[in-house]
Short mmCIF file of C-alpha atoms in Angstrom, two decimals:
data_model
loop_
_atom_site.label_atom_id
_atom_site.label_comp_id
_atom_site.label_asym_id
_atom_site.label_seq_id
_atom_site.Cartn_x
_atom_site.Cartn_y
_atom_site.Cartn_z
CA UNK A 1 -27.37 19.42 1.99
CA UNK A 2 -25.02 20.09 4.89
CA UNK A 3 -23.21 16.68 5.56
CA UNK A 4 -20.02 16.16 8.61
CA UNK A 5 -17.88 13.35 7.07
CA UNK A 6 -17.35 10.29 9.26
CA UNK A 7 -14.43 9.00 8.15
CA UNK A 8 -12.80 7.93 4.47
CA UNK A 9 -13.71 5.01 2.35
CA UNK A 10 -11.67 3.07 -0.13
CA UNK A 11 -12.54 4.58 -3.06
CA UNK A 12 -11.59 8.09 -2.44
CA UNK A 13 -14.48 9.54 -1.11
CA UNK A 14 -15.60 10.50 2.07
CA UNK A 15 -19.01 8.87 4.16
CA UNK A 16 -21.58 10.85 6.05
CA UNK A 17 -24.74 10.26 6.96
CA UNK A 18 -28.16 12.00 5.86
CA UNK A 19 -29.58 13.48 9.10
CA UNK A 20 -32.94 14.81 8.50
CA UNK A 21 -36.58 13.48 6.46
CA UNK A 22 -37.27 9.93 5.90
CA UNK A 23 -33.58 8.82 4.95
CA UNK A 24 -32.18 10.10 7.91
CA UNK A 25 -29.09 7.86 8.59
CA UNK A 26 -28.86 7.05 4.94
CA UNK A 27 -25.21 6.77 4.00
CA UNK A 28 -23.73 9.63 1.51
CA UNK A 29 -20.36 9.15 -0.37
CA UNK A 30 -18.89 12.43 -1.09
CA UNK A 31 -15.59 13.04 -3.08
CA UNK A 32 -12.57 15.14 -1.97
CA UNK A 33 -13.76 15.10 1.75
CA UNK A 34 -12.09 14.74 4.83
CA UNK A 35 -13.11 12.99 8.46
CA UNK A 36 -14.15 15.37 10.43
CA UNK A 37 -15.19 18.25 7.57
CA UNK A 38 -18.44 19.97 7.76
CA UNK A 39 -19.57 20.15 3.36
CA UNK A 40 -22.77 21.23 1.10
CA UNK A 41 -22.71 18.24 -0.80
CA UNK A 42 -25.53 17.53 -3.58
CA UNK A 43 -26.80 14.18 -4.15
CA UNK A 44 -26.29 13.11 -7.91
CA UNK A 45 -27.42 9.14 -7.45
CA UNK A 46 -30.01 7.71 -4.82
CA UNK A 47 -29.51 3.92 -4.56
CA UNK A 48 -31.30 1.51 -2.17
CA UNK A 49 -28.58 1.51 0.34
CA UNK A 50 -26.71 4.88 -0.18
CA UNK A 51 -26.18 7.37 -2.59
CA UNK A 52 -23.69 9.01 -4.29
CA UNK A 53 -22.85 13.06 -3.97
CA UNK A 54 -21.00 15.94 -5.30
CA UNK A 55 -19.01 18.35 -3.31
CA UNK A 56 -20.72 21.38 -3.87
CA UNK A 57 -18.14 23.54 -0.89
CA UNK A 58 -16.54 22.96 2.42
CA UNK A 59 -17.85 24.78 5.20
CA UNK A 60 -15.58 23.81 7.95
CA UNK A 61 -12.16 22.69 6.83
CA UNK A 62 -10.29 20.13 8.27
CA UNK A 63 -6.53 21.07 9.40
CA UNK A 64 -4.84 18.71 7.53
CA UNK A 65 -6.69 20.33 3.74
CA UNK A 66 -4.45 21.93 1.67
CA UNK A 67 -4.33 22.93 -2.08
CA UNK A 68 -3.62 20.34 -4.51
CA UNK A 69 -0.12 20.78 -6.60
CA UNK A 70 -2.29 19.64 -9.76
CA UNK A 71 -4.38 22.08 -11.79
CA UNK A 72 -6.14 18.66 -12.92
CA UNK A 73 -7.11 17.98 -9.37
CA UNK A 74 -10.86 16.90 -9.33
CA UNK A 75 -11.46 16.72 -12.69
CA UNK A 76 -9.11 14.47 -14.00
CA UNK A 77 -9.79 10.79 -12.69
CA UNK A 78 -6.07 9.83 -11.50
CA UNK A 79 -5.73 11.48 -8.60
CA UNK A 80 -8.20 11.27 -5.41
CA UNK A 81 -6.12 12.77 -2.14
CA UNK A 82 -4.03 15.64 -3.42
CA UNK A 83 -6.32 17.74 -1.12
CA UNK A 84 -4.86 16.25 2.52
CA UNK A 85 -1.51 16.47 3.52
CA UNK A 86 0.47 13.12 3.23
CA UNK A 87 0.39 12.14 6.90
CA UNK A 88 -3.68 12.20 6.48
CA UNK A 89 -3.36 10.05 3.61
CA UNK A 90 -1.94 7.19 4.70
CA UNK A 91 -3.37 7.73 8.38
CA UNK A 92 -6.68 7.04 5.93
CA UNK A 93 -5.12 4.27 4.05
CA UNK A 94 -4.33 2.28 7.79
CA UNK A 95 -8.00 3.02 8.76
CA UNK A 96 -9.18 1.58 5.63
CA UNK A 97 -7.25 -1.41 5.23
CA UNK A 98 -8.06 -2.09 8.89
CA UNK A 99 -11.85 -1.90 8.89
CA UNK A 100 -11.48 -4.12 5.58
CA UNK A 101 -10.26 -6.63 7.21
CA UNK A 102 -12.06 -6.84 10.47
CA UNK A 103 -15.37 -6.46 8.14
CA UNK A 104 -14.28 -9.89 6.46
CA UNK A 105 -13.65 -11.44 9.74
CA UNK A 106 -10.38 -10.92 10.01
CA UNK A 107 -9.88 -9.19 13.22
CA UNK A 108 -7.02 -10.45 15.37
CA UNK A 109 -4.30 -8.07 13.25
CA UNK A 110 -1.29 -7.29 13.69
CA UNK A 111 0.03 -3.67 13.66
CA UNK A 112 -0.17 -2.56 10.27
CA UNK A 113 3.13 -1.14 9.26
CA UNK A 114 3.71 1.62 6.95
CA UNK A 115 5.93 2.60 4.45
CA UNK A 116 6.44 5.58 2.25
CA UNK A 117 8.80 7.32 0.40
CA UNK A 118 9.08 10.88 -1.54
CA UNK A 119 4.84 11.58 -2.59
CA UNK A 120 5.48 13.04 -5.69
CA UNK A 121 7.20 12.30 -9.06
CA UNK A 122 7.15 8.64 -7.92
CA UNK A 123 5.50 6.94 -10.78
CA UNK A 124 7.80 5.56 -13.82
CA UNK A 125 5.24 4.92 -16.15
CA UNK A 126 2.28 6.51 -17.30
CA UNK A 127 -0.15 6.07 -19.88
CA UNK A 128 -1.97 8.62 -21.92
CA UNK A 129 -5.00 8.62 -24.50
CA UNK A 130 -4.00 10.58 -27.68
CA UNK A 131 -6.36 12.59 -29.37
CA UNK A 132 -6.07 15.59 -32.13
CA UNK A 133 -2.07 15.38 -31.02
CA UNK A 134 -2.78 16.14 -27.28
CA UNK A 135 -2.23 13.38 -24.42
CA UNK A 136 -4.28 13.34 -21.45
CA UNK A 137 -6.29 10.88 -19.28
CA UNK A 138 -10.23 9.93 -18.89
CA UNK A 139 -12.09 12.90 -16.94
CA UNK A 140 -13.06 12.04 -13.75
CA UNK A 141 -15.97 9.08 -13.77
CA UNK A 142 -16.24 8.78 -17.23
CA UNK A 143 -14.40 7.88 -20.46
CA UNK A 144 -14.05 11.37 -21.95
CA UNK A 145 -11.03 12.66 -22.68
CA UNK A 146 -9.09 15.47 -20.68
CA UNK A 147 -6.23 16.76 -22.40
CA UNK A 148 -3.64 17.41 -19.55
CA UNK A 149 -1.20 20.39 -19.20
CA UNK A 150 0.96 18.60 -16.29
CA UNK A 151 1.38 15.10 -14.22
CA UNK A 152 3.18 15.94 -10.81
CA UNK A 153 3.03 12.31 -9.79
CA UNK A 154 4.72 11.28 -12.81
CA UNK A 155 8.52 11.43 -12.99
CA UNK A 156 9.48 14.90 -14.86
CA UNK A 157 11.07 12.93 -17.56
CA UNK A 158 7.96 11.27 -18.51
CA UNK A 159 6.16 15.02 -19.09
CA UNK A 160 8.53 16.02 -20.74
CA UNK A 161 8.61 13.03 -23.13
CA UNK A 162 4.91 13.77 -23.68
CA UNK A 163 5.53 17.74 -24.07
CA UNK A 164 7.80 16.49 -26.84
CA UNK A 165 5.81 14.05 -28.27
CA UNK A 166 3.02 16.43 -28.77
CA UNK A 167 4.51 18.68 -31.36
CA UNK A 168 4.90 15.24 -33.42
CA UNK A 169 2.51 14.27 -35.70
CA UNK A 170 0.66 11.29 -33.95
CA UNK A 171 -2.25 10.60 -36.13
CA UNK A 172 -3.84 7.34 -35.92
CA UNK A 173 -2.12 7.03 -32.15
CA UNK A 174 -5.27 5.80 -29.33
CA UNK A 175 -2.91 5.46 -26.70
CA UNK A 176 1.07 6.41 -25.28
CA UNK A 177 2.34 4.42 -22.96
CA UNK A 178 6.07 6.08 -21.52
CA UNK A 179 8.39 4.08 -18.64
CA UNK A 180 11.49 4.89 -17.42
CA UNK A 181 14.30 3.73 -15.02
CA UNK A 182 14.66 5.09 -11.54
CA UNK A 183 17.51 7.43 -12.48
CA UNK A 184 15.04 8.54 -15.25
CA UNK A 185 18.22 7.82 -17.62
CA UNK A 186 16.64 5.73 -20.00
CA UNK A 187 13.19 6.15 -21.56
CA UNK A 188 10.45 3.31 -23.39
CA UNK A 189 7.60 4.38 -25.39
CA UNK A 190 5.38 1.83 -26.19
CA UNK A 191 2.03 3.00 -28.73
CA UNK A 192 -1.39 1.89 -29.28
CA UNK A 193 -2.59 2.52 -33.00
CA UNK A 194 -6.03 2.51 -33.94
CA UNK A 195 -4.31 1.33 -37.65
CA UNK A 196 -1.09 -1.04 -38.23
CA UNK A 197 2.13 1.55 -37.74
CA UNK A 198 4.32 1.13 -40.86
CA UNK A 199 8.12 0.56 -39.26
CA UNK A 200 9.33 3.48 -42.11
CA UNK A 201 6.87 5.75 -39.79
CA UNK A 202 7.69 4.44 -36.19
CA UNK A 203 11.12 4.98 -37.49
CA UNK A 204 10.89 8.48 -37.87
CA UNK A 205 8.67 9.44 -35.37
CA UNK A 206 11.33 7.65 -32.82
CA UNK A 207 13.72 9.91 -34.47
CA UNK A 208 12.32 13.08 -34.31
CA UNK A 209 11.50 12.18 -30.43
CA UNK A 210 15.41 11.21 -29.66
CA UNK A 211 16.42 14.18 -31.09
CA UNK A 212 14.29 16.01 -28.47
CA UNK A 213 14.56 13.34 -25.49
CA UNK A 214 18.60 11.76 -26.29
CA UNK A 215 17.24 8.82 -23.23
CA UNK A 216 14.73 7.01 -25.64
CA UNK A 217 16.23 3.83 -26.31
CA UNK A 218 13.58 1.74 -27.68
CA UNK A 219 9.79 2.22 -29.07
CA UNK A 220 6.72 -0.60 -30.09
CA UNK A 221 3.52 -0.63 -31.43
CA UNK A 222 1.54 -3.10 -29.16
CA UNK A 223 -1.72 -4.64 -30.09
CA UNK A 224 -3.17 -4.28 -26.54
CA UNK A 225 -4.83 -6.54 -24.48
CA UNK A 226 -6.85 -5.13 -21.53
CA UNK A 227 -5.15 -5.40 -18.40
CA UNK A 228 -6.47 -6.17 -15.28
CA UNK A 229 -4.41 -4.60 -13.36
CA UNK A 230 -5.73 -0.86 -14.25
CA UNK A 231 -7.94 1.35 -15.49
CA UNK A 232 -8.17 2.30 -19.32
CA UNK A 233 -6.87 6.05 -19.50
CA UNK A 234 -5.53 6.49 -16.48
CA UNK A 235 -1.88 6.78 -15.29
CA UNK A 236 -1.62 3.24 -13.24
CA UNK A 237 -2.53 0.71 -16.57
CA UNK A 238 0.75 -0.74 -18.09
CA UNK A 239 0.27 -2.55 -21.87
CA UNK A 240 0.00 -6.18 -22.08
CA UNK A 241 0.00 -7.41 -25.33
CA UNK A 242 1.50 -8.63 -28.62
CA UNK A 243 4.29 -6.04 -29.97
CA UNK A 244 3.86 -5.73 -33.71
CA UNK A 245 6.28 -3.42 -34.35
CA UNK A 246 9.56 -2.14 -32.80
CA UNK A 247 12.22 0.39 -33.10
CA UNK A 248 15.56 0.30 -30.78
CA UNK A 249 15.80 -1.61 -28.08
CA UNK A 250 13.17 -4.40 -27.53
CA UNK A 251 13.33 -3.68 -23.51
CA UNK A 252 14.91 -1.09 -20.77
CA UNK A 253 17.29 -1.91 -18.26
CA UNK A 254 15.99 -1.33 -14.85
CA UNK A 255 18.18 -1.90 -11.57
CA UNK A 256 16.22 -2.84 -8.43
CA UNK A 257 16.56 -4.11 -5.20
CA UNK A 258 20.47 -5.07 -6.35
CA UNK A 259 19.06 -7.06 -9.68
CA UNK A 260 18.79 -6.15 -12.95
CA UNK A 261 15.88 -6.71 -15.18
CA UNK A 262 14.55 -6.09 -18.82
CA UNK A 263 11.75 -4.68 -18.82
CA UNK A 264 10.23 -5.61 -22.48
CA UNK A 265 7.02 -3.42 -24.19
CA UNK A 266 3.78 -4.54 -22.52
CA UNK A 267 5.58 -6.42 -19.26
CA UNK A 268 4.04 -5.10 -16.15
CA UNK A 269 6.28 -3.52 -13.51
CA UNK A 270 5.90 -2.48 -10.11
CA UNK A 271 5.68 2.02 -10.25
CA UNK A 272 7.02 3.44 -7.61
CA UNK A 273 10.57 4.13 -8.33
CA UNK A 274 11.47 4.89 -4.78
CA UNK A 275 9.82 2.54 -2.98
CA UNK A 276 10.27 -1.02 -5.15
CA UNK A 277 13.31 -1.79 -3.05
CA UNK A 278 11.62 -1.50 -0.34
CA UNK A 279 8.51 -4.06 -1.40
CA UNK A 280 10.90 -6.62 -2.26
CA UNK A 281 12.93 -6.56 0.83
CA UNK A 282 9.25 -6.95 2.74
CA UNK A 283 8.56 -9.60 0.42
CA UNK A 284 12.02 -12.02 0.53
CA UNK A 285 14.18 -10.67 3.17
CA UNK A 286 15.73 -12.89 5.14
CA UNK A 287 13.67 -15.75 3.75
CA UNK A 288 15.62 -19.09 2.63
CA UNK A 289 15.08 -22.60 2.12
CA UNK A 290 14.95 -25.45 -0.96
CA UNK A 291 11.99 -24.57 -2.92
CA UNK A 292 9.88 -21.04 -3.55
CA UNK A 293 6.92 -20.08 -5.44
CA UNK A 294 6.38 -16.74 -7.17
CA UNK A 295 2.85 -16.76 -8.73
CA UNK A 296 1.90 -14.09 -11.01
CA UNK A 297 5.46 -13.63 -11.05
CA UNK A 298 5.00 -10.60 -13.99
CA UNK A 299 8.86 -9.77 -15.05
CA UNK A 300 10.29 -11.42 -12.32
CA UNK A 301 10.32 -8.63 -9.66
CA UNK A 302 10.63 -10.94 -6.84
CA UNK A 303 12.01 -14.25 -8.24
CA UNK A 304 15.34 -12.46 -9.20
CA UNK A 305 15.75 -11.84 -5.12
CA UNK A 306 14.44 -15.36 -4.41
CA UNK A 307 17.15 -16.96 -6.96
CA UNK A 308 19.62 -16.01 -4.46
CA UNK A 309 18.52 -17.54 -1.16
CA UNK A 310 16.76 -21.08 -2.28
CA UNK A 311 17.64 -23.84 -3.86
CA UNK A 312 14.91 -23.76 -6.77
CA UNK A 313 12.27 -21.23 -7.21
CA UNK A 314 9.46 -22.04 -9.98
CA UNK A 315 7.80 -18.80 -11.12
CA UNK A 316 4.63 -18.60 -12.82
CA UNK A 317 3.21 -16.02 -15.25
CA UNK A 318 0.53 -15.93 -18.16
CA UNK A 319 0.83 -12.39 -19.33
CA UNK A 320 2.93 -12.43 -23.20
CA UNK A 321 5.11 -9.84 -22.56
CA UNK A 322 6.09 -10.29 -18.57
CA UNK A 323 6.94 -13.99 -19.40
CA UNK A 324 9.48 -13.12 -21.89
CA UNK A 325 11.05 -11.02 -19.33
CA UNK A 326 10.62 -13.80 -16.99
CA UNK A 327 11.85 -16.37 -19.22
CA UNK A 328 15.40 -14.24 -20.01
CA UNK A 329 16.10 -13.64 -16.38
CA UNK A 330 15.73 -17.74 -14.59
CA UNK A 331 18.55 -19.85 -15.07
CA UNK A 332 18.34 -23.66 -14.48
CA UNK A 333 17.51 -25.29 -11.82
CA UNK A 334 15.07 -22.54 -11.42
CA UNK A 335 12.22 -22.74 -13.91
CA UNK A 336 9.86 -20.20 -15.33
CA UNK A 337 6.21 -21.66 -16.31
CA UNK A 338 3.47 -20.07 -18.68
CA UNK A 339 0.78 -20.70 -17.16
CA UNK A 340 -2.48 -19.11 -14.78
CA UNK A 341 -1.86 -19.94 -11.09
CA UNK A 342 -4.84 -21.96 -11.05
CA UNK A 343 -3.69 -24.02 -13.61
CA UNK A 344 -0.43 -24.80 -11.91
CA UNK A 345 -2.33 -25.77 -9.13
CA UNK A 346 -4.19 -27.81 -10.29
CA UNK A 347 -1.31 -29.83 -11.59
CA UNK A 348 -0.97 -33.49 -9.65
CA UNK A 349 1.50 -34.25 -7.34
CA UNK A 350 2.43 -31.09 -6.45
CA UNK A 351 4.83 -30.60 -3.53
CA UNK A 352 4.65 -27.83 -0.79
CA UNK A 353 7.15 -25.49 -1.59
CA UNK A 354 9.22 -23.64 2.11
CA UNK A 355 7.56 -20.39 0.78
CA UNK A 356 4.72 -19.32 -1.83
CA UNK A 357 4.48 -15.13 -2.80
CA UNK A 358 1.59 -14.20 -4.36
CA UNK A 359 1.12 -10.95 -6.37
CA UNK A 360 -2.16 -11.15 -8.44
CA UNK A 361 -4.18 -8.73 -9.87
CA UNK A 362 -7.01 -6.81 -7.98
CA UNK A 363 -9.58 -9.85 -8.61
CA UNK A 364 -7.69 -10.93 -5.68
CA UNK A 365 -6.84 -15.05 -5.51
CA UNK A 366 -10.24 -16.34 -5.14
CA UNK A 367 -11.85 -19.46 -4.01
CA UNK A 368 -9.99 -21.88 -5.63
CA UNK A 369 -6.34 -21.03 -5.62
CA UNK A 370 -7.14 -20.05 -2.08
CA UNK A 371 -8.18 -23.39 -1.11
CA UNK A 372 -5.75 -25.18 -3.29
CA UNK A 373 -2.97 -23.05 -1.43
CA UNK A 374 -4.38 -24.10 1.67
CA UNK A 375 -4.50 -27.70 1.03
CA UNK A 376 -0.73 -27.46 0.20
CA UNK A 377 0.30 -26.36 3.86
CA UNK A 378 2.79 -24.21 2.82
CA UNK A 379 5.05 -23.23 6.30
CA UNK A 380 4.75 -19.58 4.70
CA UNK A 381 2.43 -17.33 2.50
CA UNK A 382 3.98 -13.93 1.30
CA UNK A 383 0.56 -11.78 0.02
CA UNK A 384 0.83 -8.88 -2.00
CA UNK A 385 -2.43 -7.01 -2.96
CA UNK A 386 -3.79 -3.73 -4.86
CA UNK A 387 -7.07 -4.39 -3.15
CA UNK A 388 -8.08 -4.55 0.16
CA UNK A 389 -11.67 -5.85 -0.42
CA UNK A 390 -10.41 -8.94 -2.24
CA UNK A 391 -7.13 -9.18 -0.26
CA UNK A 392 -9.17 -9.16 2.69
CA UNK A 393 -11.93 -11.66 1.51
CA UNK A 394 -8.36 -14.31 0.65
CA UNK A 395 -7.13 -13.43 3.71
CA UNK A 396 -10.16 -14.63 5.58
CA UNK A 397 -10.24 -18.06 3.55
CA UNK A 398 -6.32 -18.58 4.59
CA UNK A 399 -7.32 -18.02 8.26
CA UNK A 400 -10.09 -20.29 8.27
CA UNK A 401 -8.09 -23.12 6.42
CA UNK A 402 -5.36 -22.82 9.71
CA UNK A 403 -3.06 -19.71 8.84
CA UNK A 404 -2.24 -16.55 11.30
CA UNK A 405 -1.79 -13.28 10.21
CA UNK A 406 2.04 -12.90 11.21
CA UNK A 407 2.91 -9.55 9.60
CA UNK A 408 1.15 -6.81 7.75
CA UNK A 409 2.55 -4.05 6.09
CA UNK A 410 0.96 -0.95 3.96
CA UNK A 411 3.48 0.22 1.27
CA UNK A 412 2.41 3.33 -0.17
CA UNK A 413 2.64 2.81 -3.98
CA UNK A 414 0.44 5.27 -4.88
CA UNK A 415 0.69 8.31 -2.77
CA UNK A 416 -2.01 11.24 -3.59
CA UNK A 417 -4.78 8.52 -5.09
CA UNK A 418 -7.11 5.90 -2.79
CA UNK A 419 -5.06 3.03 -4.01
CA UNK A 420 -3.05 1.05 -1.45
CA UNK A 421 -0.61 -1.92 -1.38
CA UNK A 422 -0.34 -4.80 1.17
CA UNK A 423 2.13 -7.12 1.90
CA UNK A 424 0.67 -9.55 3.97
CA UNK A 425 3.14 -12.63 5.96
CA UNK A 426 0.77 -15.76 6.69
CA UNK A 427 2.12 -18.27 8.90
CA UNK A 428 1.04 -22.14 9.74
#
C-alpha cells in the first residue's frame, strides 16, 4: 500500500492516510517514517479508528533520512528516530508537544523552547535483560529478548561494563542495571536475580568485574519493584526496590548542577549526563522566596538547588531507595517527607508554599493533585513531564482553575527515541 506520511506522532511512528476503497481517509501509523516520505507500508492491525502498519520500503526519501549509527536500529525497541537527522527530531518533538497541547485545549502557548546537547552517548544508565550470559533489551513490540552487540546512546563506559560482564558467569541474573557519573569515572551495578545472590558470590563476581572495569565502586542485588517511570527491558527503566544484598559502596557520587548527590541502588536519576544542568537551571533559576515544594522529589535532583535560595523547602518522595538519598542530602529546617503527593495534599492546614515543582511519573498528576494544587493558589507551578498526553491533559486542569502558561521549554532527554521532556512555568 503506497502511503505519503503527514506528519509524526508521539509514539515514534509516522501518520498517513488510506486513500483508496471504502477506508479511504482511514488513518495508518507507520514506524520509521518521515513527514513528507512517500512508503509501501503493510497493514499488520485494522482497528475501528486506525490501524497499525509495517514499513515494508521507502519510495521517496525525505532529505533529512539518514542511516542509523545502530545495527539494532528497528529491531530492538529502544530506539525510534535514529533514521532523521537531529534537527528533524526535535523539529518533530516541537510539533508534537504543540498539537498535544492545543488538542487538550490548551492553545494560547508560548514559544516552546528547545534544548539539546551532544545526541549520542548521553545516557548514564542502562538496563539490560540477561539471558544464557548475553545482555540485551526486549525486541521491538514485544517481550522477547534481543541480545545486543552495541548501545551508541549509552555512555561507552557502560558497554564496556557489559562487554566485561559477559564473559562472567551470570547464572540466575534476570536483569543488569549499570549507572555512572558524568565523567564516566565511577561505575554502579545494581542486579536482578531470579534466586537470592549469596554475598560470597556477589563478592566475587564484583571482583572479577573490577579487575576488568578499576571504576566499579559498589554492586546490589535489588528485589525490584516495577517502576513507573519505564519500560521493562529497555534502556530508560532505573530499579526501585529493596537492596538485599551489597558489595562496595552502597551509592555513587554524582556532581550536578554545582551539588553533589548519592545516588543509592534503585534511586531514580535524571539520564542525560549533559543536559541535567541544564533542566535544573530551567527548573530553579533565579527563583527565591520562604517556602518551596519539590513533589516526587526522587533523590533530590532539584531540592539540593532549591536549599540554596529559600528559606524552607519540604520535599516529598515515596519510592524506597530515592528517599534514602533524599533523606541524607536535607538538612533542618528543610524537611524530607515519605509520602505520595496526594497524600501530602491531602494533609489539613496546608499553607501555599512561593513555589511548587512537580516531577511525576508519566501517569501525569491527575485529577486530584491537580485540583488540590489549584485550590492552594500557589504564585508559581514549575511542571516537569515525560509525557505530553498527560502533561497536557494537567496542564489544561491548571488553566481552567486560573493559571497561564508563562514558559515552556522542550529539553531533549532522550535524543534518537520519541520520548520528550517538558518543563512547563505556570503562573497566577
Amino acid at each position: 500500500m503506497k502511503l505519503r506520511i503527514e506528519k509524526a506522532i508521539y509514539g515514534g511512528n509516522g501518520l498517513a492516510r488510506m486513500t483508496e476503497g471504502e477506508q479511504a481517509g482511514k488513518a495508518v501509523f507507520v514506524p520509521f517514517a518521515l513527514p513528507g516520505e512517500v512508503v509501501d507500508a503493510g497493514v499488520r492491525a485494522s482497528k475501528k479508528g486506525f490501524a497499525e502498519a509495517e514499513l515494508l520500503a521507502v519510495i521517496e526519501p525525505a532529505p533529512e533520512r539518514v542511516a542509523a549509527l545502530c545495527r539494532h536500529f528497528g529491531v530492538c525497541g529502544g530506539c525510534q528516530y535514529q533514521h532523521a537527522v537531529y534537527e528533524t527530531q526535535l523539529a518533530m518533538k516541537s510539533g508534537i508537544l504543540r498539537e498535544t497541547l492545543e488538542r487538550a485545549g490548551v492553545r494560547q502557548l508560548p514559544e516552546i523552547a528547545v534544548h539539546a546537547a551532544e545526541p549520542w552517548h548521553y545516557r548514564n544508565r542502562v538496563r539490560l535483560r540477561c539471558e544464557n550470559n548475553r545482555l540485551g533489551y526486549n525486541r521491538r513490540g514485544s517481550h522477547v529478548f534481543l541480545p545486543i552487540a552495541e548501545c551508541p546512546i549509552a555512555a561507552p563506559l557502560l558497554w564496556q561494563a557489559a562487554q566485561a560482564l559477559m564473559e562472567l558467569p551470570l547464572e540466575g541474573i534476570a536483569e543488569v542495571e549499570l549507572f555512572t557519573d558524568t565523567s564516566e569515572s565511577k561505575l554502579q551495578l545494581t542486579l536482578l536475580a531470579a534466586k537470592p545472590v549469596a554475598s560470597p558470590r556477589l563478592s566475587r563476581l564484583c571482583e572479577a568485574l573490577q579487575s576488568k572495569m578499576p571504576q566499579l565502586i559498589g554492586a546490589s542485588v535489588v528485589q525490584a519493584d516495577r517502576d513507573q517511570r519505564g519500560h521493562r527491558g529497555q534502556p530508560d527503566e532505573s530499579v526501585e526496590g529493596h537492596v538485599a544484598a551489597q558489595w562496595g559502596e552502597p551509592f555513587l557520587p554524582y556532581t550536578a548542577a554545582g551539588q553533589s548527590y548519592r545516588v543509592q541502588a534503585g534511586g531514580f536519576f535524571q539520564v542525560n549526563r549533559f543536559l541535567i544542568d541544564t533542566m535544573v537551571s530551567l527548573v530553579t533559576a533565579q527563583r527565591s522566596g520562604q517556602h518551596a515544594w519539590d513533589l516526587y522529589a526522587g533523590a533530590g535532583l532539584f531540592t539540593a538547588a532549591l536549599m540554596q535560595h529559600f528559606a524552607q523547602v519540604t520535599a516529598v518522595e515515596i519510592g524506597e531507595a530515592s528517599f534514602r538519598e533524599l533523606s541524607s542530602l536535607v538538612t533542618a529546617p528543610h524537611r524530607a517527607l515519605r509520602a505520595t503527593t496526594a497524600e501530602f495534599l491531602r494533609r489539613g492546614k496546608l499553607q501555599a508554599p512561593d513555589l511548587v515543582v512537580v516531577d511525576p511519573p508519566r501517569a501525569g498528576l491527575g485529577t486530584e493533585v491537580v485540583e488540590r494544587l489549584a485550590a492552594l493558589q500557589s504564585p508559581r507551578i514549575v511542571y516537569v513531564s515525560c509525557d505530553p498526553a498527560t502533561f497536557s491533559r494537567d496542564a489544561a486542569g491548571l488553566l481552567q482553575s486560573g493559571y497561564t502558561l508563562a514558559e515552556l521549554y522542550l529539553v531533549d532527554m532522550f535524543p534518537q527515541t520519541f520520548h520528550l521532556e517538558t518543563v512547563a512555568v505556570f503562573e497566577r
